[in-house]
Structure formats: structure tokens, C-alpha cells
Amino acid sequence: IAGAGRVVTKPACASRGCPPPLGTVFGGRGVLAPKRRTRALSALPASSREKAERTNSLGGEGNADSESRDLRQESHRQTSGSASSPPAASSTDLVHAGERHGRPSVGDALTTPIVQTSTYWFKDTEELIAYQEGNHKSYEYGRYGNPTVRVCEEKLMALEGAEECLLSSSGMTTATNLFLSGLVPTHGHIVVTTDCYRRTRQFIQTFLQARMGAHITVIEPSDLDALQSALDCDDKPTPCIFFSESPTNPYLRCIDIPKVSAMCREKGCLVCIDATFATPCNQRPLHQGADLVIHSGTKYLAGHNDVLCGAIAGPKHLVSQVRDMQNVLGGVMDPHGAYLLLRGMKTLDLRVARHNANAMALATHLEDHPRVAKVHYPGLPSHRDHLVAR
């Protein structure tokens, strides 16, 4: 299996347009006072009001957080079981994080507006000077920032536990900005793993190595001895960055992030993990010791096959160097794409929980099928990195 399961079921209620449970609509955690909750109920049609009252009293029939949590816990029991794993991104953060401050106020809109502009306006010279000196919060030009895009970045910062985040026009733009930034010096040494997205490998080998003179060491994902040899190598510069997907594309190899991070930290080598296939719902590399995490948001983050985007998150002093390169090269995400990404991330927790459950069921079935020779899924004990994935 070259990825997590992709079958997503949609609650029948959503297609009929009936209202969700009261706790879902109004927060269900003390956000709406009892009197206001009663008035809200009275405004509903009789049939919907009766259902909402019954749902609320029974503890949330169809509650999205509850279903998502049950699915995720079941998948976690099947594929992980580690009590020391960092906490996954919460569904509350997926819906609300980043969207309640730092954006333009447009009629107190609940949904983050699309700020479709390339340039910005300053009321006078003094305000422009204040902006340039960092004393006035605004934007200057679309290539350097956009309010809608910034909301996406702040949401991902919350999900990954990162100090800073940068969105780009695609996952490959994010990766190439990283390698071309000041984080990789001239003739720098980069350690990558064998199982790698082919376009990333193509850029590393045909551009960084062949045209920019970079030193490249390729190791097997689980070969820590080879990593130590690369870190101790005398005939090449000390590696400046270790880069790997985890899980990888397509064989879903899993990196032992805590061990790799500890080894690299001793040598001053940065660790960057492409966590596209995991998402913050299953894995948070920064909490496991990595310095940077990147995503192709085109896949699970956006989730609806209608957006191209990439993201990198980590400490501000590292992400800012990648941002400086993007400001020059211009591979920015557009505001409408950012709006679609925000929409997609609101359901990420639900979708990933279902992906996990479907993928485990499918992998288990196929592994027992007489016509299937090999199933590559880290949730299966037969996968070479199953223990790392746990």
C-alpha cells in the first residue's frame, strides 16, 4: 500500500442539510450560556429542535469529536501503543487555531475572509515608516505576505507546536526553498534517505549535486550506523542537514526521529522531516526532536484535490531564512488557495481518523490475500519499521 487509505465516508445528515448536534454548533464546552442555549433551541424547527434536545441530553449523538477520537484511539491501538508519544493535534485547534486574531475585521465574520490583493495601502508616510521599523502591523506586497495566508500559517504553527510557519505554492516549492536557503551553505553536505519522492531526489541529484557542488550522502532510512559515518566523515564537510520523509513515499519507511535528532544535534546538523503522509494528527516531528517539519499540503491537509500548497514549520530563526529565499523566488501561495486550505484543515481530524481505520483494515485484508506478495504498511508487524512506527 503506497499510502494511507483514502476512503472517506460522509455522514448522511450532512448531505440532507439537517443541523448538527447543539454541542457541535455552539461549542458544547460552556461557550454558550444556558439561557442563550435555550433561545437558540427555540429558534430551530420543531423536528430539528426535538432532535437537538435529545442529542444534547444523551451526550452528543453523532458528535464529531467523539467519533473522531474513537477512530483515532482504535487506530492508535492497532498501529502505535506508545504511551510516550507526543500529543496529536486536536480537532479544536484544527477548526479554530489561528483564526481569531491577526486578521482583518470584516463584519465580525466567523469564516476567515479571502483578502484578494497584491498590494496594500498606508494612510500616510508616518504609517509606512512605522511599518518599515516594525512598529505597525500590516503587509506591503503579496509576495511578502497576505492576511488569509497568515491565518493558515498560524493554524499550522498551533498544530505542529512551532514558533513560525511559511506556506508556499507547492510542496516542491517548500523543499527547494529549503535547500536553496542559507541553511545549506555553498558546497554543503546533505544527508538524505533512499526511499524518497522522485522529484525531491531529482532536484538534489541534478541541481544541488551536479550544478551547485553540494555533497550528498544517501542512506537507508533505518541505518543509524551509516548516519553516524556520514556525521563523522573526514573527506566531506560536516552535514548541515538531514532530510527525510517519515513515513516515506512510497514504501512508508519510518524514521526513528528521536534517535536521529540526538545524533545530528551533537554535530550541529539540522533535522528536517517531511511529514506529509502522517499529518499533525498522527505525528509531530518537532516534539520528537526534529528542527523543521515540512508538508505537501496538497495531500491530506487540504484534502479535497483542489489545492496545491506546501508548508515548513519550526523555529523562527530557521524558517525566516527559508522565507527570505521565497521572497526572492516568489513561489507564494495565493489567498484563495489559502482559504481552501483552511476549509480542508477543519475536517482533518475526522478524515485522518477514517484514513487510519480504513488503511489498517485494507492492509490486514491484503496481507492475507493469496495473490498479494507484499504489503507496505507500518501498522502491520511485518513492516520493517513497525517498531519505530509504534
XYZ file of N, CA, C and O in Angstrom, residues 87-90 92-99 101 150-165 280 284 286-287 313 345:
140
model
N 1.475 14.401 22.062
C 0.041 14.520 21.787
C -0.217 14.893 20.338
O 0.523 15.673 19.734
N -1.267 14.329 19.773
C -1.651 14.655 18.406
C -2.358 15.997 18.385
O -2.827 16.499 19.408
N -2.425 16.591 17.205
C -3.140 17.853 17.054
C -4.611 17.631 17.363
O -5.197 16.632 16.968
N -5.225 18.568 18.092
C -6.616 18.391 18.483
C -7.556 18.891 17.403
O -7.221 19.773 16.610
N -10.137 20.652 17.924
C -10.482 22.044 18.230
C -9.490 22.996 17.573
O -9.874 24.011 16.972
N -8.196 22.681 17.674
C -7.187 23.517 17.026
C -7.349 23.506 15.514
O -7.141 24.519 14.841
N -7.707 22.349 14.965
C -7.879 22.259 13.518
C -8.978 23.196 13.033
O -8.887 23.770 11.952
N -10.000 23.392 13.835
C -11.110 24.251 13.435
C -10.830 25.714 13.742
O -11.081 26.599 12.920
N -10.271 26.010 14.929
C -10.248 27.390 15.397
C -8.871 28.049 15.426
O -8.791 29.285 15.373
N -7.798 27.287 15.540
C -6.481 27.887 15.757
C -6.102 28.855 14.642
O -6.307 28.578 13.467
N -5.569 29.997 15.041
C -5.071 30.974 14.077
C -6.117 31.889 13.489
O -5.774 32.869 12.824
N -7.398 31.641 13.745
C -8.446 32.361 13.021
C -9.155 33.425 13.851
O -10.098 34.042 13.389
N -7.497 36.048 15.634
C -6.764 37.306 15.810
C -5.827 37.485 14.629
O -5.534 36.564 13.895
N -1.622 34.156 6.172
C -1.049 34.171 7.524
C -1.911 33.401 8.512
O -1.389 32.741 9.414
N -3.219 33.444 8.358
C -4.093 32.667 9.227
C -3.791 31.179 9.083
O -3.730 30.440 10.078
N -3.585 30.716 7.846
C -3.200 29.312 7.615
C -1.892 28.991 8.327
O -1.758 27.931 8.954
N -0.928 29.878 8.204
C 0.373 29.645 8.836
C 0.239 29.557 10.343
O 0.859 28.705 10.992
N -0.581 30.424 10.924
C -0.754 30.386 12.376
C -1.489 29.127 12.829
O -1.220 28.589 13.906
N -2.404 28.647 12.014
C -3.074 27.381 12.359
C -2.067 26.236 12.364
O -2.049 25.410 13.282
N -1.213 26.177 11.344
C -0.208 25.113 11.292
C 0.815 25.248 12.413
O 1.312 24.244 12.931
N 1.133 26.475 12.803
C 2.020 26.683 13.955
C 1.417 26.049 15.204
O 2.109 25.386 15.984
N 0.111 26.246 15.391
C -0.563 25.656 16.553
C -0.580 24.137 16.475
O -0.362 23.444 17.479
N -0.818 23.599 15.282
C -0.912 22.150 15.124
C 0.433 21.466 15.329
O 0.509 20.373 15.893
N 1.507 22.084 14.854
C 2.832 21.474 14.952
C 3.586 21.888 16.211
O 4.652 21.354 16.501
N 3.049 22.850 16.970
C 3.791 23.354 18.126
C 5.031 24.105 17.703
O 6.087 24.003 18.337
N 4.908 24.882 16.617
C 6.052 25.582 16.026
C 6.002 27.079 16.324
O 4.934 27.659 16.500
N 7.166 27.692 16.332
C 7.254 29.136 16.541
C 6.890 29.913 15.282
O 6.381 31.026 15.353
N 7.156 29.333 14.122
C 6.905 30.024 12.851
C 6.547 29.011 11.785
O 6.869 27.821 11.890
N 5.865 29.493 10.749
C 5.465 28.642 9.625
C 5.451 29.486 8.358
O 5.158 30.687 8.411
N -0.175 16.310 11.237
C -0.023 16.531 12.679
C -0.963 15.690 13.533
O -0.768 15.593 14.738
N 4.065 14.480 15.233
C 4.532 15.864 15.354
C 6.057 15.836 15.517
O 6.582 15.753 16.635
N 8.493 17.940 15.463
C 9.179 18.921 16.304
C 9.174 18.485 17.766
O 10.132 18.744 18.502
N 8.113 17.828 18.189
C 8.031 17.341 19.565
C 8.932 16.137 19.784
O 9.208 15.781 20.937
N 7.574 24.432 8.984
C 7.355 24.972 10.319
C 8.540 24.628 11.210
O 9.179 23.589 11.043
N -8.540 21.903 6.444
C -7.963 21.516 7.730
C -9.007 21.388 8.826
O -8.793 20.695 9.820
